[in-house]
Coordinates of N, CA and C in Angstrom, one line a residue:
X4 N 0.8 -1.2 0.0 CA 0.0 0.0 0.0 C 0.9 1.2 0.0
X5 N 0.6 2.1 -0.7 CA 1.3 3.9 -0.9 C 1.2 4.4 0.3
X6 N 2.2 4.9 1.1 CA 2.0 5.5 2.5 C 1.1 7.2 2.1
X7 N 1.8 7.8 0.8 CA 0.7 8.6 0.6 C -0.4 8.8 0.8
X8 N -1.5 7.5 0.9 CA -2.7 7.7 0.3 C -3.5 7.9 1.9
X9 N -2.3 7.5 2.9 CA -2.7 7.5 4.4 C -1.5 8.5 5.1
X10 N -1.0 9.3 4.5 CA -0.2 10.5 5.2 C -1.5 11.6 5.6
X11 N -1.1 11.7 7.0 CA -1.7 12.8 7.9 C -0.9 13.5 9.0
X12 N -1.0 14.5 9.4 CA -0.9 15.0 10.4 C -0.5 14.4 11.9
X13 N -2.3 13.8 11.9 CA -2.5 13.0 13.1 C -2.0 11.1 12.4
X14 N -3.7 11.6 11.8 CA -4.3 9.8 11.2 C -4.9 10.3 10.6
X15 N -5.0 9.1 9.4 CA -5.9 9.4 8.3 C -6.6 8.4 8.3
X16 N -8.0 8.2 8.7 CA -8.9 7.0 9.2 C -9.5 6.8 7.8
X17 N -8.7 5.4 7.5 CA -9.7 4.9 5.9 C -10.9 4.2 6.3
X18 N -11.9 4.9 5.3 CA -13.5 4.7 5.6 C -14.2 4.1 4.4
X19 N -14.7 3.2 4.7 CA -15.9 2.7 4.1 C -17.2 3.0 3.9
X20 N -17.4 3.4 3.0 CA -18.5 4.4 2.9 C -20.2 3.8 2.6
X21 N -21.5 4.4 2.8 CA -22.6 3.5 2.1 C -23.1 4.8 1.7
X22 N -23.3 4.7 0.3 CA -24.2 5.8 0.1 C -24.3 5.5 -1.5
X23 N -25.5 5.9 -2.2 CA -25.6 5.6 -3.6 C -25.3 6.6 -4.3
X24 N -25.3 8.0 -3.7 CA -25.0 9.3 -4.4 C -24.2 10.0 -4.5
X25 N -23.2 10.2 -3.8 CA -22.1 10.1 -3.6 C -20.9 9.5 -4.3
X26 N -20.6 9.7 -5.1 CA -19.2 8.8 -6.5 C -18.4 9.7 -6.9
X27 N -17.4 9.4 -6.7 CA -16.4 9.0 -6.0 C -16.8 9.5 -4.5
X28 N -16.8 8.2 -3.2 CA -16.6 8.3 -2.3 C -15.5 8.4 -1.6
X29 N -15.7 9.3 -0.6 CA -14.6 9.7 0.8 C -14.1 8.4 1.0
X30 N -12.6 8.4 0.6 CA -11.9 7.3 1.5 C -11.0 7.5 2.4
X31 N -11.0 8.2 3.4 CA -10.1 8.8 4.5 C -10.9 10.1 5.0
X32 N -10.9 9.8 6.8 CA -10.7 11.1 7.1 C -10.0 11.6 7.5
X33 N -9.0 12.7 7.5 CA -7.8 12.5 7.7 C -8.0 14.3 9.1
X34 N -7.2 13.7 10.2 CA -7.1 14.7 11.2 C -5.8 14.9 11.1
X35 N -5.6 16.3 10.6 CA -4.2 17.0 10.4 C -3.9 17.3 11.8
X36 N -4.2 18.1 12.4 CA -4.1 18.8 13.8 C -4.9 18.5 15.0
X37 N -4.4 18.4 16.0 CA -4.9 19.3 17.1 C -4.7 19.6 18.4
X38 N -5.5 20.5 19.0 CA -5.0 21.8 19.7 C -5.8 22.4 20.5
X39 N -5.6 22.8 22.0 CA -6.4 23.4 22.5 C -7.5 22.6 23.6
X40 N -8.2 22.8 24.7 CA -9.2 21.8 25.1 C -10.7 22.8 25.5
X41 N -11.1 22.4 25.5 CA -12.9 23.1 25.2 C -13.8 22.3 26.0
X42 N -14.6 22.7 26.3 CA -15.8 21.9 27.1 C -17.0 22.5 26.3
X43 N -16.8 21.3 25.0 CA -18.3 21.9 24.2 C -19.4 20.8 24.3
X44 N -20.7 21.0 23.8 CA -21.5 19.7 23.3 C -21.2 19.3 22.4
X45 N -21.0 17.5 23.0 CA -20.9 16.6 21.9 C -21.9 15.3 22.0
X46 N -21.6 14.5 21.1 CA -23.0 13.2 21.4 C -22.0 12.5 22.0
X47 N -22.9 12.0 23.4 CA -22.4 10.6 23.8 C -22.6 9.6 23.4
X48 N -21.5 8.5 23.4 CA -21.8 7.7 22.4 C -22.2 6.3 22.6
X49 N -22.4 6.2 24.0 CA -23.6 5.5 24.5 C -24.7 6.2 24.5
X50 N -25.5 6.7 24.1 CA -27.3 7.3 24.3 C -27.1 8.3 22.9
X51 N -26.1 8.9 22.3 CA -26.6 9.8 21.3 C -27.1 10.7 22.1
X52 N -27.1 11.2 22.7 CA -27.8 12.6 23.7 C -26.4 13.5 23.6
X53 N -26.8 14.7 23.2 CA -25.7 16.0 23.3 C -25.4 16.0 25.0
X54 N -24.1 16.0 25.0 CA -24.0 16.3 26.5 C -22.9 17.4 26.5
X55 N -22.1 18.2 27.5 CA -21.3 19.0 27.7 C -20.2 17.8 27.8
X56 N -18.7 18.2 27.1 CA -17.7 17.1 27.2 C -16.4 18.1 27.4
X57 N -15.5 17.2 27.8 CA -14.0 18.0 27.5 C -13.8 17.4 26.4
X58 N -13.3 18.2 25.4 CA -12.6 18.3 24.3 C -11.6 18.4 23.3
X59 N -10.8 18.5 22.2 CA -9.5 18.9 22.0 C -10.4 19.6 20.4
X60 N -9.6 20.8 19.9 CA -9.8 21.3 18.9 C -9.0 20.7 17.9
X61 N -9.9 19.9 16.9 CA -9.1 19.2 15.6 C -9.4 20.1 14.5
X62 N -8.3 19.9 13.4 CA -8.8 20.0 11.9 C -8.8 18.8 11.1
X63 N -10.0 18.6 10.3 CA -9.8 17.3 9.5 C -10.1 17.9 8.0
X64 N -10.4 16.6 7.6 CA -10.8 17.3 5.8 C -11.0 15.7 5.2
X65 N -12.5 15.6 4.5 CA -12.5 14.1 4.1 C -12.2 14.2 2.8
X66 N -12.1 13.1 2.6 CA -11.1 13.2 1.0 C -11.3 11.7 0.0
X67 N -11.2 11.8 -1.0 CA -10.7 11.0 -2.0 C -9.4 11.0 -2.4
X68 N -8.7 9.9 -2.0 CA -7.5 9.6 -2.8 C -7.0 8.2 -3.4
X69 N -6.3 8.9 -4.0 CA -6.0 7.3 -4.9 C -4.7 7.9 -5.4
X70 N -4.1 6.9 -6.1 CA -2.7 6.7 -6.6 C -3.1 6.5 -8.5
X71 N -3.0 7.6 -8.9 CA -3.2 7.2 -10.8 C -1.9 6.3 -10.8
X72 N -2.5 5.9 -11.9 CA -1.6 5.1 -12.3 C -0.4 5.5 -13.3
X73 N 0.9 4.9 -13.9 CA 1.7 5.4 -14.7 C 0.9 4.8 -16.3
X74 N 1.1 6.0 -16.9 CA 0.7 5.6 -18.8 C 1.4 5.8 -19.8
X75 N 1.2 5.5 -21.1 CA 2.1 6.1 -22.3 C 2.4 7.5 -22.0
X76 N 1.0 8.4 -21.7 CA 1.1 9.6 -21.6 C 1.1 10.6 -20.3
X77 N 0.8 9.9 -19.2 CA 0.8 10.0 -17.8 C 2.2 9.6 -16.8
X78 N 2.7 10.0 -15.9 CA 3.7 9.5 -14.7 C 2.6 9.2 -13.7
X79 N 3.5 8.7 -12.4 CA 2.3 8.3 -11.7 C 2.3 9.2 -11.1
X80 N 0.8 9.2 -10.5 CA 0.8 10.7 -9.3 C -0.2 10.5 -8.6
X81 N 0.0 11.4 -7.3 CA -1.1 11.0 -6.2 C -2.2 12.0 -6.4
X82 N -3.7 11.5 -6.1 CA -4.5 12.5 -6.2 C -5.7 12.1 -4.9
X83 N -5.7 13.7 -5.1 CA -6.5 14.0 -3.5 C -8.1 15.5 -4.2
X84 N -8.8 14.1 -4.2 CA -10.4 14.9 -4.1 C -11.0 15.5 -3.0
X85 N -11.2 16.5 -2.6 CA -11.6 17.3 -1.2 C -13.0 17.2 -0.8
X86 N -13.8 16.7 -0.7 CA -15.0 16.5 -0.4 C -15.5 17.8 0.9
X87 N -14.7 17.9 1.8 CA -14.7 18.7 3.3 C -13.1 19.3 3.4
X88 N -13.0 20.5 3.9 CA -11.6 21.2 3.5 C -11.4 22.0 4.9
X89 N -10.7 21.0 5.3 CA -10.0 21.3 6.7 C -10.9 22.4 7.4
X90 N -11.9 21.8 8.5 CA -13.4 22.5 9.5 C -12.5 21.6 10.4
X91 N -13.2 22.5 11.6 CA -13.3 22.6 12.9 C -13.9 21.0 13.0
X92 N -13.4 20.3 14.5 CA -14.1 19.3 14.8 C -13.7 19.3 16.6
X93 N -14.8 19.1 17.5 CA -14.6 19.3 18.6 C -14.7 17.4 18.9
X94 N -13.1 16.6 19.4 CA -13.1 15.5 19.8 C -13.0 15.4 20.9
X95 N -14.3 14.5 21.6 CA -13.8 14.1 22.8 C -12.7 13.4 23.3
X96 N -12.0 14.1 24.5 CA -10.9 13.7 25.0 C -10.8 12.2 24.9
X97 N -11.9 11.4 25.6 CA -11.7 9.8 25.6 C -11.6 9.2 24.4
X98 N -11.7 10.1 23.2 CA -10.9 9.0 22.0 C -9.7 9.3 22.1
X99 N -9.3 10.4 22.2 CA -7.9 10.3 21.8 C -6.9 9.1 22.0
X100 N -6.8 8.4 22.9 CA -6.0 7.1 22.7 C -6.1 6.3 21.7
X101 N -7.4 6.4 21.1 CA -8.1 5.4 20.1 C -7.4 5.5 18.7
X102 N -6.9 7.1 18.5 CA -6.7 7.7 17.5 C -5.1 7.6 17.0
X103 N -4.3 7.0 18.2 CA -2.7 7.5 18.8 C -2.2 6.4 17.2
X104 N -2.4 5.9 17.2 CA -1.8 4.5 16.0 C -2.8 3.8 15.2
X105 N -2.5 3.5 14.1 CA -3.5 2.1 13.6 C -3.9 1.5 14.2
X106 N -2.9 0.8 15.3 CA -3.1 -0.4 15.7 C -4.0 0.1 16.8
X107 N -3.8 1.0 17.4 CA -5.2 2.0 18.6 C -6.2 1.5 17.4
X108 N -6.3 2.5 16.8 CA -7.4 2.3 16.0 C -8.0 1.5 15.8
X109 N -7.5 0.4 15.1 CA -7.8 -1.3 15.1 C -8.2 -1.9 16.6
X110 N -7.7 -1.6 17.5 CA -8.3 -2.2 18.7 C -9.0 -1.6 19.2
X111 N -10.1 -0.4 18.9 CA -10.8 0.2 19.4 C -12.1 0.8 17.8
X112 N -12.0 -0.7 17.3 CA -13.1 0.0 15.9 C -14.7 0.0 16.2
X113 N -14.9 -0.6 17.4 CA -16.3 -0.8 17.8 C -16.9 0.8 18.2
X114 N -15.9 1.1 18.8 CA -16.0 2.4 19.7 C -15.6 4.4 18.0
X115 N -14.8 3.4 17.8 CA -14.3 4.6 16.5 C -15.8 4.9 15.1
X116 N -15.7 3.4 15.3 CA -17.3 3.5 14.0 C -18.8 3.9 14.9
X117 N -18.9 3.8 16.2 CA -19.8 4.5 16.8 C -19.6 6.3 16.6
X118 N -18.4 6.8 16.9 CA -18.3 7.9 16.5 C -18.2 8.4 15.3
X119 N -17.7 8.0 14.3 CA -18.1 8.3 12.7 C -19.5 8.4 12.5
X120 N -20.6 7.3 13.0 CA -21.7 7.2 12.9 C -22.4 8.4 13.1
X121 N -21.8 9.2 13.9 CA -22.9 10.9 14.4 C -22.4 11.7 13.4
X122 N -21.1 11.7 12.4 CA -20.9 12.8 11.4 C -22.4 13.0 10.6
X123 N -22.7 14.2 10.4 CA -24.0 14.2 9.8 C -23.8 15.4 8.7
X124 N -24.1 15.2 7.6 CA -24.1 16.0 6.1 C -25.0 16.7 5.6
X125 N -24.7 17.3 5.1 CA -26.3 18.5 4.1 C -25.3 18.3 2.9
X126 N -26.5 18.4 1.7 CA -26.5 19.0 0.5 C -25.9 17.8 0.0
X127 N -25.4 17.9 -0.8 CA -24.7 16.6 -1.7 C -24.1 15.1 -0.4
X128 N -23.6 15.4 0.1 CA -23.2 14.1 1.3 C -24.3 13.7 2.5
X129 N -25.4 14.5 1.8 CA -26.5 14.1 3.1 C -26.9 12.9 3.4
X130 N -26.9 11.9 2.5 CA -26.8 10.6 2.7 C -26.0 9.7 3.0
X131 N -24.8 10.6 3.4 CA -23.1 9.5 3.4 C -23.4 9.5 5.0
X132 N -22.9 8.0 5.5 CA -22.1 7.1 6.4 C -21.3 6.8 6.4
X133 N -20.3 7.1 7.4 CA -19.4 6.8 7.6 C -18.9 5.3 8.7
X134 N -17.7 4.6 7.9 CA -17.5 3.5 9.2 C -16.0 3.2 9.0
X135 N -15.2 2.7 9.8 CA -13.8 2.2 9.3 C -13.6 1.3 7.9
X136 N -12.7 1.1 6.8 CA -12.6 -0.1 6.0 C -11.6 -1.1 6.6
X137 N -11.6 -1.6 7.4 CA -11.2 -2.6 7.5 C -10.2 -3.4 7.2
X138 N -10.7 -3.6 5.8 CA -9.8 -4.0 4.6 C -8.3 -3.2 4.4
X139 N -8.3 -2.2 4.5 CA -7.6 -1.2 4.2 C -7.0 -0.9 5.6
X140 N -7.6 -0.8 6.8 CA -6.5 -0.5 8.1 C -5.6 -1.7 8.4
X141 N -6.4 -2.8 7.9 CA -4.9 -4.3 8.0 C -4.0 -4.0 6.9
X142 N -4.2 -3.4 6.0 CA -3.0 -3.1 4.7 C -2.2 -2.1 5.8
X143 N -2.8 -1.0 6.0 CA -2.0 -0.2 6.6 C -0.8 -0.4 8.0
X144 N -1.7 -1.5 8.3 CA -1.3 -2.0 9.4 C 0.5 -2.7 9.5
X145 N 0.0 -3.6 8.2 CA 0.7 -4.7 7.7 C 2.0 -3.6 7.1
X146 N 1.4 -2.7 6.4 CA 2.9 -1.8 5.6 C 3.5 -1.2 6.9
X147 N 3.1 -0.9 7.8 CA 4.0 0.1 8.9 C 4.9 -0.9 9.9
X148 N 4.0 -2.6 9.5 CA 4.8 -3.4 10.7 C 6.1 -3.6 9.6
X149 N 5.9 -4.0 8.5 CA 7.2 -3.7 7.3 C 8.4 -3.1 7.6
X150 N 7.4 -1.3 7.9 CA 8.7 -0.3 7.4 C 9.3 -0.4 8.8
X151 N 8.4 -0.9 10.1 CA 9.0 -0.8 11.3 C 10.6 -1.7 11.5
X152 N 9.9 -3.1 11.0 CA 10.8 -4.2 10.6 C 12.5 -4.1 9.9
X153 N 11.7 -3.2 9.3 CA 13.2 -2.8 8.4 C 13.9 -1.7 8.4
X154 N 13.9 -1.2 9.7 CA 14.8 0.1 10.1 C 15.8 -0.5 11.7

């Protein structure tokens, strides 16, 4: 797998998307930053009820990316469709561990796809859900145990 296609900041959470209207779908959300702590409303993610939380100020931005391919007339090159362009996101503090590595990630996807779950859209993505792919955080997984390997 291209480390590009999952270069972030933080983490670039590859998602699996359901939606029929939506094409080319968001494969990554990717949290560049963050910063700051806040006590705003957020959903709990046992009940869905807004509650007051401690927080950390993120920036993210969801995206399409993929790796073109090389052609007669093309080189290869990485390409990044912007769907959401780096907004504000108020995360509650108790993910943050979840978030620290893939492998966090992977051992906490019950709890991570509960929170994707409340991202909510207007206008063109009003029908998109979000969840982890799976498929794609064992690739990632698998290339970083690699590059770990071989340093």
């Amino acid at each position: 797998m291209d480390k590009r296609l999952y270069q972030a900041g933080i983490i670039a959470i590859p998602l699996q998307t359901t939606s029929n209207e939506v094409k080319p779908f968001p494969n990554f959300l990717v949290i560049e930053n963050q910063f700051g702590k806040i006590k705003t409303m957020s959903p709990n993610l046992q009940t869905g009820q807004l509650e007051k939380t401690n927080c950390v100020n993120s920036i993210y931005k969801l995206v399409f990316r993929e790796i073109l391919t090389e052609s007669s007339l093309f080189q290869e090159e990485f390409s990044e469709k912007i769907f959401i362009n780096l907004e504000n996101l108020a995360l509650p503090i108790h993910l943050l561990p979840s978030l620290a590595s893939y492998q966090d990630l992977k051992e906490n996807l019950a709890l991570i796809n509960t929170a994707l779950s409340h991202f909510q859209f207007r206008g063109s993505l009003a029908e998109l859900i979000l969840s982890v792919d799976e498929n794609i955080l064992d690739k990632i997984i698998a290339q970083e145990s690699i590059e770990a390997n071989a340093q």
